[in-house]
Structure formats: structure tokens, C-alpha cells
């Protein structure tokens, strides 16, 4: 992906053992297409060398405001004017306290103070011992930095370098990069609560066997990530899939269509948008066996009877909140042919304002896809792209429709 293409990030490092993660973060930023200018405090250079950071960012590192390489000798002005954001990772407790008071006795803090606040956002990834993180002084500093417009990323929890266990670790590079990418996405769904279904369902035949399908859940998970990036509160009801939960998304794992319906009914109460991306089994065995079905040597096969599963999308689309316009419902149609006709008919049958058609065999398990959006006014194509790129476009299309 090139989610940070064209972005110039000043990556600031302050003193802390989490500096080892900054190397990986720098690489991840470059991989996403950003140009990265590293600035390090003296304390940071005790933990990781400027040589490492220069090699990874492919630019000389700045460590001092007296750096003679700048013609005007004003590194703090020049570096901050070029940036699309200043990201401090790791940000120590001491550096947070310094930022809060507008301290400016070395290059990094000087640059933060000198940055044009309306153009260059400040993002910090705190890293410290759990007692330091929990200390009332740090709590106050976090609150005040946020009030001053700084974005304070979460901290991780777990084993710390000091041997203690608790909150305060810096997030992993792969988590931070998601947060940075999300930061730059337009907040078109802020104040919305999006409920999404994803993946297949699993309908038990007996305690060890069941019926499922090849849905990977990738599209639904991508929509969850895109909605979260767009500022929504997101609940993702997932059938059995091996995918990691997008950051900041509440995930509810379910197995069968009946479980999925129950979860959706519960979470739809607070939702304003419902996107049904799951491949829900149409039928389930009428009476799952209590014990494992056994071969008896006669060659006879078990006679399985099926009953129809509840239609989750249609159920929610007919709910009073959807009918009164408080819950905007979006369905999916995986077809093998005649996409426009089938998707148009399905939109009407399901009673939803927007239906997203795709060709089933071309999407199951794939990382990319193409979509056809069908609403009351007609159809719009979203050409082949990664599922995350499609999900972001779909989120923008939904946002545009709920505004009207
Ligand atoms: O009827 P069909 O399965 O083709 O409809 C697909 C759409 O309906 C998808 O959005 C899917 O998530 C949803 N659906 C559902 N519950 C079912 C069957 C489908 O929510 N039992």
C-alpha cells in the first residue's frame, strides 16, 4: 500500500528503550510512501544511533539546533515548515512535560513549539513505565496536550523492559502505522456508529462437523477499518475467520447465522449504519446431532434436513429504526453473472437503500475486488482495487448518502 504517499513526516525520537521500535516504524512509514526526516534528542541517541535512523530514512538525522548544515542555521524553522506532521515516537514522560510547558531547550521541542499549529499536527506515541504512565502528573499532561490539539496515541499493555507488567509500552510499529494512516483519512463518519457483519457462518451438523463457505471476511474487515479511520465507532460481528481485528474496532465473534442475528439485533440499537458483508449460510441442519454421527458399516449416509436461516439484513432493514431513517442499511450481493440486474432486484427485495454487488468467485479470499453500487438513482462502478481502497470509497459513498 502507499497510504502515506506524498506525506512528509518529521519523526522525533526521545529517550526511552522503545527507541528500538522507532527503527521499524521509520521503515514502515517509508514503505507506505512517506518521506521521513528523523530528529533525535540527546537522550534518544543513548538508545539507538543516528546512523541506524539515517540508513532507514535515507536522510541525515538532526540532533542539534546548532546543526551547521542549514544555511540560515534555523533547523527548527526549516524542518517544521516542510512537515505534514510531526510524530514523536517514542515520547517520554519528560518530553511530554516539556511539550506541555512550551519548553524549547533542544531541537525537537524547539521545533514543536515553532511549528505552525494549523498546518502541522503533532502526534505523540507515549512510552514509559506503568507507574509513570499512571502518575497524576502524566494524566494531567495527557489531558492538557490533547486540549492543546495534540493527538496522543494509545499505549500498549504488557511486559515492560523494567520487568514490570502494565500500561505504558509504546505501541508496536505496525499498530502505530495504522494510527498514522488513519489520522490522515477524512473524518466523514465522525459521530456515526457503524455495525458490520463479516465472514462466513458455521452451521453445526454435530459437535465436530458443520457447514460453512469460502468467505474470507476480508471485505467486511476492510470496511470496519475504513469506517474506523473515518471517525466512526465501529462494531464488527465476525463469523469464524482468521483475521486480526482492525485497530479501534469492537469485535464480536459469532458462529452461526442465529448467533449473528442475535448480536446484530443487540448492537443495531445504538448503530446508525448497518453494513451486511457476511456470507450468511442460507440453510442450517434442522436438528444438529448431540453426539458425533458415526459410520455404522452399513454404507447408509445420514439424512440431513435443513431449515432456512433468518435473513439478518432483511430483518434489520425492516426494523422501526431503519424504517424511520435512523439506521442506514447496506447489503452485499455476491453474484456469478448479470450483476446489475441481480443486484438491482436484490436491493428491492431486501428493502435497503444501497446494495453493493460483486462477482462472488472473483472476490472470495482475494485481496482485491471491484464493486457495483446500486441505489434508487442507478448504479455506480468502483473499479478493481485493493479491498481497503474499495472500503474507503464505499465509506465515502455511504457518508455522502446519509448527509442528504
Ligand atoms: O440473499 P443473499 O444471501 O444473496 O443476500 C446477500 C446479502 O444479505 C448480504 O448483504 C448478506 O450479508 C445478507 N444476508 C443476511 N442474512 C442472510 C442472508 C444474507 O444478512 N441470512
mmCIF file of C-alpha atoms in Angstrom, residues 43-333:
data_model
loop_
_atom_site.group_PDB
_atom_site.id
_atom_site.type_symbol
_atom_site.label_atom_id
_atom_site.label_comp_id
_atom_site.label_asym_id
_atom_site.label_seq_id
_atom_site.Cartn_x
_atom_site.Cartn_y
_atom_site.Cartn_z
ATOM 1 C CA UNK A 43 18.746 11.013 25.288
ATOM 2 C CA UNK A 44 17.319 9.130 22.267
ATOM 3 C CA UNK A 45 20.845 8.771 20.885
ATOM 4 C CA UNK A 46 21.728 6.823 24.050
ATOM 5 C CA UNK A 47 19.299 4.132 22.943
ATOM 6 C CA UNK A 48 19.694 3.979 19.154
ATOM 7 C CA UNK A 49 22.262 5.572 16.875
ATOM 8 C CA UNK A 50 21.561 8.291 14.316
ATOM 9 C CA UNK A 51 23.426 6.029 11.863
ATOM 10 C CA UNK A 52 20.646 3.435 12.031
ATOM 11 C CA UNK A 53 17.939 6.048 11.622
ATOM 12 C CA UNK A 54 19.766 7.745 8.748
ATOM 13 C CA UNK A 55 20.118 4.446 6.900
ATOM 14 C CA UNK A 56 16.425 3.631 7.337
ATOM 15 C CA UNK A 57 15.119 7.099 6.459
ATOM 16 C CA UNK A 58 17.714 7.700 3.758
ATOM 17 C CA UNK A 59 18.317 11.213 5.131
ATOM 18 C CA UNK A 60 20.829 12.719 7.526
ATOM 19 C CA UNK A 61 19.444 12.839 11.062
ATOM 20 C CA UNK A 62 19.230 16.097 13.030
ATOM 21 C CA UNK A 63 20.227 16.025 16.676
ATOM 22 C CA UNK A 64 21.051 19.637 17.459
ATOM 23 C CA UNK A 65 19.681 23.104 16.868
ATOM 24 C CA UNK A 66 23.262 24.205 16.209
ATOM 25 C CA UNK A 67 23.471 21.984 13.117
ATOM 26 C CA UNK A 68 25.538 23.972 10.620
ATOM 27 C CA UNK A 69 24.090 22.167 7.589
ATOM 28 C CA UNK A 70 21.183 24.607 7.471
ATOM 29 C CA UNK A 71 22.215 27.746 5.577
ATOM 30 C CA UNK A 72 20.267 30.013 7.919
ATOM 31 C CA UNK A 73 21.099 27.845 10.956
ATOM 32 C CA UNK A 74 17.393 27.599 11.754
ATOM 33 C CA UNK A 75 16.754 23.866 11.595
ATOM 34 C CA UNK A 76 13.747 24.237 13.927
ATOM 35 C CA UNK A 77 12.011 26.536 11.437
ATOM 36 C CA UNK A 78 13.037 24.822 8.204
ATOM 37 C CA UNK A 79 12.221 21.259 9.302
ATOM 38 C CA UNK A 80 8.848 22.105 10.799
ATOM 39 C CA UNK A 81 7.673 24.139 7.774
ATOM 40 C CA UNK A 82 8.201 21.184 5.423
ATOM 41 C CA UNK A 83 6.295 18.637 7.527
ATOM 42 C CA UNK A 84 2.769 17.286 7.063
ATOM 43 C CA UNK A 85 3.001 16.092 10.660
ATOM 44 C CA UNK A 86 5.479 15.772 13.491
ATOM 45 C CA UNK A 87 5.303 12.300 15.014
ATOM 46 C CA UNK A 88 7.151 11.757 18.282
ATOM 47 C CA UNK A 89 7.714 8.053 18.874
ATOM 48 C CA UNK A 90 8.724 7.239 21.489
ATOM 49 C CA UNK A 91 7.585 10.242 23.510
ATOM 50 C CA UNK A 92 8.971 10.044 27.048
ATOM 51 C CA UNK A 93 7.165 11.293 30.156
ATOM 52 C CA UNK A 94 9.768 14.033 30.468
ATOM 53 C CA UNK A 95 9.290 15.150 26.874
ATOM 54 C CA UNK A 96 5.504 15.270 27.332
ATOM 55 C CA UNK A 97 6.011 17.522 30.359
ATOM 56 C CA UNK A 98 8.334 19.703 28.317
ATOM 57 C CA UNK A 99 5.897 19.992 25.393
ATOM 58 C CA UNK A 100 3.146 20.937 27.781
ATOM 59 C CA UNK A 101 5.095 23.887 29.132
ATOM 60 C CA UNK A 102 6.410 25.026 25.764
ATOM 61 C CA UNK A 103 9.971 24.156 26.705
ATOM 62 C CA UNK A 104 12.434 24.671 23.859
ATOM 63 C CA UNK A 105 15.970 23.959 25.042
ATOM 64 C CA UNK A 106 16.882 21.495 22.259
ATOM 65 C CA UNK A 107 15.959 20.997 18.603
ATOM 66 C CA UNK A 108 12.950 18.669 18.865
ATOM 67 C CA UNK A 109 10.969 20.628 21.452
ATOM 68 C CA UNK A 110 12.017 23.898 19.818
ATOM 69 C CA UNK A 111 10.646 22.607 16.530
ATOM 70 C CA UNK A 112 7.341 21.503 18.113
ATOM 71 C CA UNK A 113 6.894 24.961 19.630
ATOM 72 C CA UNK A 114 7.863 26.719 16.403
ATOM 73 C CA UNK A 115 5.579 24.666 14.140
ATOM 74 C CA UNK A 116 2.560 26.361 12.542
ATOM 75 C CA UNK A 117 -0.146 24.660 14.624
ATOM 76 C CA UNK A 118 -2.875 24.948 11.990
ATOM 77 C CA UNK A 119 -0.772 23.250 9.306
ATOM 78 C CA UNK A 120 1.494 20.802 11.098
ATOM 79 C CA UNK A 121 -0.282 18.455 13.510
ATOM 80 C CA UNK A 122 1.642 16.984 16.416
ATOM 81 C CA UNK A 123 1.190 13.257 17.078
ATOM 82 C CA UNK A 124 2.803 11.544 20.040
ATOM 83 C CA UNK A 125 3.248 7.885 20.949
ATOM 84 C CA UNK A 126 3.955 7.793 24.684
ATOM 85 C CA UNK A 127 6.327 5.198 26.111
ATOM 86 C CA UNK A 128 7.099 4.794 29.776
ATOM 87 C CA UNK A 129 6.960 2.625 32.879
ATOM 88 C CA UNK A 130 3.451 1.832 34.121
ATOM 89 C CA UNK A 131 3.832 3.881 37.324
ATOM 90 C CA UNK A 132 4.968 6.889 35.314
ATOM 91 C CA UNK A 133 2.023 6.453 32.919
ATOM 92 C CA UNK A 134 -0.466 6.173 35.815
ATOM 93 C CA UNK A 135 1.015 9.126 37.741
ATOM 94 C CA UNK A 136 -1.405 12.055 38.175
ATOM 95 C CA UNK A 137 1.193 14.366 36.621
ATOM 96 C CA UNK A 138 1.243 12.294 33.416
ATOM 97 C CA UNK A 139 -2.567 12.012 33.414
ATOM 98 C CA UNK A 140 -2.781 15.813 33.647
ATOM 99 C CA UNK A 141 -0.180 16.210 30.913
ATOM 100 C CA UNK A 142 -2.032 13.875 28.525
ATOM 101 C CA UNK A 143 -5.300 15.751 29.076
ATOM 102 C CA UNK A 144 -3.669 19.142 28.598
ATOM 103 C CA UNK A 145 -1.720 18.102 25.498
ATOM 104 C CA UNK A 146 -4.980 16.859 23.967
ATOM 105 C CA UNK A 147 -6.672 20.120 24.890
ATOM 106 C CA UNK A 148 -3.815 21.914 23.121
ATOM 107 C CA UNK A 149 -4.623 19.993 19.929
ATOM 108 C CA UNK A 150 -2.009 17.246 20.151
ATOM 109 C CA UNK A 151 -3.027 13.712 19.117
ATOM 110 C CA UNK A 152 -1.943 11.299 21.837
ATOM 111 C CA UNK A 153 -1.864 7.700 20.603
ATOM 112 C CA UNK A 154 -2.798 4.903 22.957
ATOM 113 C CA UNK A 155 -0.204 2.951 24.861
ATOM 114 C CA UNK A 156 0.146 -0.805 24.822
ATOM 115 C CA UNK A 157 -0.138 -3.057 27.813
ATOM 116 C CA UNK A 158 2.059 -5.941 28.886
ATOM 117 C CA UNK A 159 5.551 -6.798 29.989
ATOM 118 C CA UNK A 160 7.835 -3.788 30.260
ATOM 119 C CA UNK A 161 11.594 -3.538 29.823
ATOM 120 C CA UNK A 162 11.920 -2.863 33.570
ATOM 121 C CA UNK A 163 10.346 -6.260 34.305
ATOM 122 C CA UNK A 164 7.024 -4.862 35.487
ATOM 123 C CA UNK A 165 3.727 -5.505 33.734
ATOM 124 C CA UNK A 166 1.106 -2.892 32.915
ATOM 125 C CA UNK A 167 0.164 0.045 30.679
ATOM 126 C CA UNK A 168 2.697 2.386 29.157
ATOM 127 C CA UNK A 169 4.570 0.446 26.476
ATOM 128 C CA UNK A 170 4.806 2.168 23.145
ATOM 129 C CA UNK A 171 2.512 0.600 20.542
ATOM 130 C CA UNK A 172 4.172 -1.706 18.039
ATOM 131 C CA UNK A 173 5.271 -0.168 14.747
ATOM 132 C CA UNK A 174 2.523 -1.981 12.847
ATOM 133 C CA UNK A 175 -0.109 -0.555 15.202
ATOM 134 C CA UNK A 176 1.311 2.954 15.074
ATOM 135 C CA UNK A 177 1.450 2.973 11.299
ATOM 136 C CA UNK A 178 -2.276 2.125 11.189
ATOM 137 C CA UNK A 179 -2.969 5.008 13.579
ATOM 138 C CA UNK A 180 -0.891 7.418 11.488
ATOM 139 C CA UNK A 181 -2.613 6.340 8.248
ATOM 140 C CA UNK A 182 -5.999 6.676 9.975
ATOM 141 C CA UNK A 183 -5.073 10.161 11.198
ATOM 142 C CA UNK A 184 -4.813 11.409 7.617
ATOM 143 C CA UNK A 185 -8.115 9.895 6.415
ATOM 144 C CA UNK A 186 -11.054 12.332 6.081
ATOM 145 C CA UNK A 187 -13.388 12.053 9.080
ATOM 146 C CA UNK A 188 -16.557 11.627 7.021
ATOM 147 C CA UNK A 189 -18.262 9.317 9.548
ATOM 148 C CA UNK A 190 -17.449 11.091 12.797
ATOM 149 C CA UNK A 191 -20.341 10.755 15.277
ATOM 150 C CA UNK A 192 -21.674 7.688 13.397
ATOM 151 C CA UNK A 193 -21.846 4.181 14.847
ATOM 152 C CA UNK A 194 -21.331 1.539 12.184
ATOM 153 C CA UNK A 195 -22.331 -2.099 12.633
ATOM 154 C CA UNK A 196 -20.775 -4.530 10.155
ATOM 155 C CA UNK A 197 -21.135 -8.278 9.588
ATOM 156 C CA UNK A 198 -18.237 -10.161 8.007
ATOM 157 C CA UNK A 199 -17.051 -13.627 7.104
ATOM 158 C CA UNK A 200 -18.930 -16.889 6.726
ATOM 159 C CA UNK A 201 -21.221 -18.525 9.247
ATOM 160 C CA UNK A 202 -20.804 -22.060 10.577
ATOM 161 C CA UNK A 203 -23.869 -24.242 10.921
ATOM 162 C CA UNK A 204 -23.316 -27.326 13.072
ATOM 163 C CA UNK A 205 -24.272 -30.816 11.851
ATOM 164 C CA UNK A 206 -22.938 -32.448 15.006
ATOM 165 C CA UNK A 207 -20.394 -31.377 17.666
ATOM 166 C CA UNK A 208 -17.433 -31.833 15.279
ATOM 167 C CA UNK A 209 -18.825 -31.107 11.810
ATOM 168 C CA UNK A 210 -20.577 -28.242 10.181
ATOM 169 C CA UNK A 211 -21.435 -26.376 7.008
ATOM 170 C CA UNK A 212 -19.638 -23.198 6.094
ATOM 171 C CA UNK A 213 -18.429 -21.353 2.983
ATOM 172 C CA UNK A 214 -15.298 -19.817 1.490
ATOM 173 C CA UNK A 215 -15.885 -16.201 2.535
ATOM 174 C CA UNK A 216 -12.587 -14.862 3.922
ATOM 175 C CA UNK A 217 -14.128 -11.887 5.742
ATOM 176 C CA UNK A 218 -11.553 -9.560 4.141
ATOM 177 C CA UNK A 219 -14.083 -7.136 2.639
ATOM 178 C CA UNK A 220 -16.058 -6.751 5.873
ATOM 179 C CA UNK A 221 -12.867 -6.289 7.892
ATOM 180 C CA UNK A 222 -11.646 -3.685 5.394
ATOM 181 C CA UNK A 223 -14.949 -1.802 5.744
ATOM 182 C CA UNK A 224 -14.581 -1.912 9.528
ATOM 183 C CA UNK A 225 -11.091 -0.438 9.260
ATOM 184 C CA UNK A 226 -12.178 2.227 6.752
ATOM 185 C CA UNK A 227 -15.159 3.239 8.914
ATOM 186 C CA UNK A 228 -12.929 3.492 11.990
ATOM 187 C CA UNK A 229 -10.420 5.598 10.053
ATOM 188 C CA UNK A 230 -13.310 7.835 9.003
ATOM 189 C CA UNK A 231 -14.021 8.575 12.661
ATOM 190 C CA UNK A 232 -16.931 6.199 13.320
ATOM 191 C CA UNK A 233 -17.439 3.987 16.334
ATOM 192 C CA UNK A 234 -17.366 0.506 14.807
ATOM 193 C CA UNK A 235 -18.771 -2.856 15.881
ATOM 194 C CA UNK A 236 -17.733 -5.812 13.753
ATOM 195 C CA UNK A 237 -19.758 -9.011 14.084
ATOM 196 C CA UNK A 238 -17.495 -11.677 12.621
ATOM 197 C CA UNK A 239 -18.100 -15.283 11.687
ATOM 198 C CA UNK A 240 -15.206 -17.735 12.024
ATOM 199 C CA UNK A 241 -12.247 -16.130 10.209
ATOM 200 C CA UNK A 242 -8.508 -15.926 10.851
ATOM 201 C CA UNK A 243 -8.101 -12.163 10.506
ATOM 202 C CA UNK A 244 -6.760 -9.679 13.012
ATOM 203 C CA UNK A 245 -9.143 -7.066 14.337
ATOM 204 C CA UNK A 246 -8.629 -3.590 12.856
ATOM 205 C CA UNK A 247 -7.411 -1.093 15.443
ATOM 206 C CA UNK A 248 -10.052 0.645 17.488
ATOM 207 C CA UNK A 249 -12.829 -1.692 16.335
ATOM 208 C CA UNK A 250 -15.060 -3.625 18.744
ATOM 209 C CA UNK A 251 -15.206 -7.221 17.505
ATOM 210 C CA UNK A 252 -17.923 -9.700 18.406
ATOM 211 C CA UNK A 253 -17.168 -13.271 17.294
ATOM 212 C CA UNK A 254 -20.100 -15.494 16.353
ATOM 213 C CA UNK A 255 -20.510 -18.865 14.696
ATOM 214 C CA UNK A 256 -23.980 -19.487 13.298
ATOM 215 C CA UNK A 257 -26.440 -17.247 11.461
ATOM 216 C CA UNK A 258 -28.686 -17.326 14.534
ATOM 217 C CA UNK A 259 -25.800 -16.106 16.734
ATOM 218 C CA UNK A 260 -25.042 -13.416 14.168
ATOM 219 C CA UNK A 261 -28.657 -12.232 14.113
ATOM 220 C CA UNK A 262 -28.784 -12.047 17.923
ATOM 221 C CA UNK A 263 -25.559 -9.991 18.054
ATOM 222 C CA UNK A 264 -26.749 -7.692 15.277
ATOM 223 C CA UNK A 265 -30.121 -7.058 16.886
ATOM 224 C CA UNK A 266 -28.351 -6.135 20.128
ATOM 225 C CA UNK A 267 -25.742 -3.807 18.605
ATOM 226 C CA UNK A 268 -28.072 -2.285 15.997
ATOM 227 C CA UNK A 269 -29.886 -0.471 18.823
ATOM 228 C CA UNK A 270 -27.041 2.023 19.059
ATOM 229 C CA UNK A 271 -25.961 1.922 15.406
ATOM 230 C CA UNK A 272 -26.684 4.500 12.708
ATOM 231 C CA UNK A 273 -25.308 2.477 9.775
ATOM 232 C CA UNK A 274 -25.512 -1.284 9.155
ATOM 233 C CA UNK A 275 -23.352 -2.948 6.502
ATOM 234 C CA UNK A 276 -24.096 -6.641 5.891
ATOM 235 C CA UNK A 277 -20.948 -8.015 4.275
ATOM 236 C CA UNK A 278 -21.150 -11.511 5.775
ATOM 237 C CA UNK A 279 -21.799 -14.567 3.614
ATOM 238 C CA UNK A 280 -24.546 -15.953 5.814
ATOM 239 C CA UNK A 281 -25.491 -19.598 5.221
ATOM 240 C CA UNK A 282 -28.955 -19.803 3.672
ATOM 241 C CA UNK A 283 -29.816 -23.027 5.478
ATOM 242 C CA UNK A 284 -28.778 -24.898 8.597
ATOM 243 C CA UNK A 285 -29.272 -28.504 9.643
ATOM 244 C CA UNK A 286 -32.740 -28.722 11.199
ATOM 245 C CA UNK A 287 -31.608 -30.697 14.223
ATOM 246 C CA UNK A 288 -27.853 -30.800 14.911
ATOM 247 C CA UNK A 289 -26.939 -34.143 16.490
ATOM 248 C CA UNK A 290 -25.960 -34.023 20.145
ATOM 249 C CA UNK A 291 -23.155 -36.530 19.592
ATOM 250 C CA UNK A 292 -20.859 -37.219 16.678
ATOM 251 C CA UNK A 293 -22.596 -39.056 13.846
ATOM 252 C CA UNK A 294 -20.874 -42.433 13.301
ATOM 253 C CA UNK A 295 -20.489 -44.729 10.326
ATOM 254 C CA UNK A 296 -22.251 -47.968 11.189
ATOM 255 C CA UNK A 297 -20.683 -50.068 8.421
ATOM 256 C CA UNK A 298 -23.963 -50.436 6.512
ATOM 257 C CA UNK A 299 -22.968 -47.884 3.838
ATOM 258 C CA UNK A 300 -26.023 -45.751 4.687
ATOM 259 C CA UNK A 301 -25.466 -41.969 4.774
ATOM 260 C CA UNK A 302 -27.165 -39.694 7.303
ATOM 261 C CA UNK A 303 -30.262 -37.954 6.023
ATOM 262 C CA UNK A 304 -29.733 -34.271 6.724
ATOM 263 C CA UNK A 305 -32.740 -31.997 6.856
ATOM 264 C CA UNK A 306 -32.385 -28.260 6.557
ATOM 265 C CA UNK A 307 -34.299 -25.210 7.703
ATOM 266 C CA UNK A 308 -33.876 -21.712 6.345
ATOM 267 C CA UNK A 309 -31.762 -19.262 8.312
ATOM 268 C CA UNK A 310 -33.076 -15.859 9.330
ATOM 269 C CA UNK A 311 -32.212 -13.104 6.858
ATOM 270 C CA UNK A 312 -30.239 -10.714 9.056
ATOM 271 C CA UNK A 313 -30.124 -7.856 6.577
ATOM 272 C CA UNK A 314 -33.837 -8.025 5.732
ATOM 273 C CA UNK A 315 -34.709 -8.279 9.440
ATOM 274 C CA UNK A 316 -32.727 -5.185 10.341
ATOM 275 C CA UNK A 317 -33.869 -3.299 7.242
ATOM 276 C CA UNK A 318 -37.466 -3.826 8.361
ATOM 277 C CA UNK A 319 -36.841 -2.704 11.937
ATOM 278 C CA UNK A 320 -38.555 0.509 13.080
ATOM 279 C CA UNK A 321 -35.200 2.365 13.335
ATOM 280 C CA UNK A 322 -34.303 1.516 9.735
ATOM 281 C CA UNK A 323 -37.796 2.370 8.542
ATOM 282 C CA UNK A 324 -37.674 5.763 10.245
ATOM 283 C CA UNK A 325 -34.269 6.538 8.700
ATOM 284 C CA UNK A 326 -32.211 6.198 11.912
ATOM 285 C CA UNK A 327 -30.396 3.079 10.650
ATOM 286 C CA UNK A 328 -28.990 3.240 7.122
ATOM 287 C CA UNK A 329 -28.733 -0.342 5.790
ATOM 288 C CA UNK A 330 -26.281 -1.506 3.149
ATOM 289 C CA UNK A 331 -26.357 -5.010 1.660
ATOM 290 C CA UNK A 332 -23.954 -7.017 -0.454
ATOM 291 C CA UNK A 333 -24.686 -9.346 -3.346
#
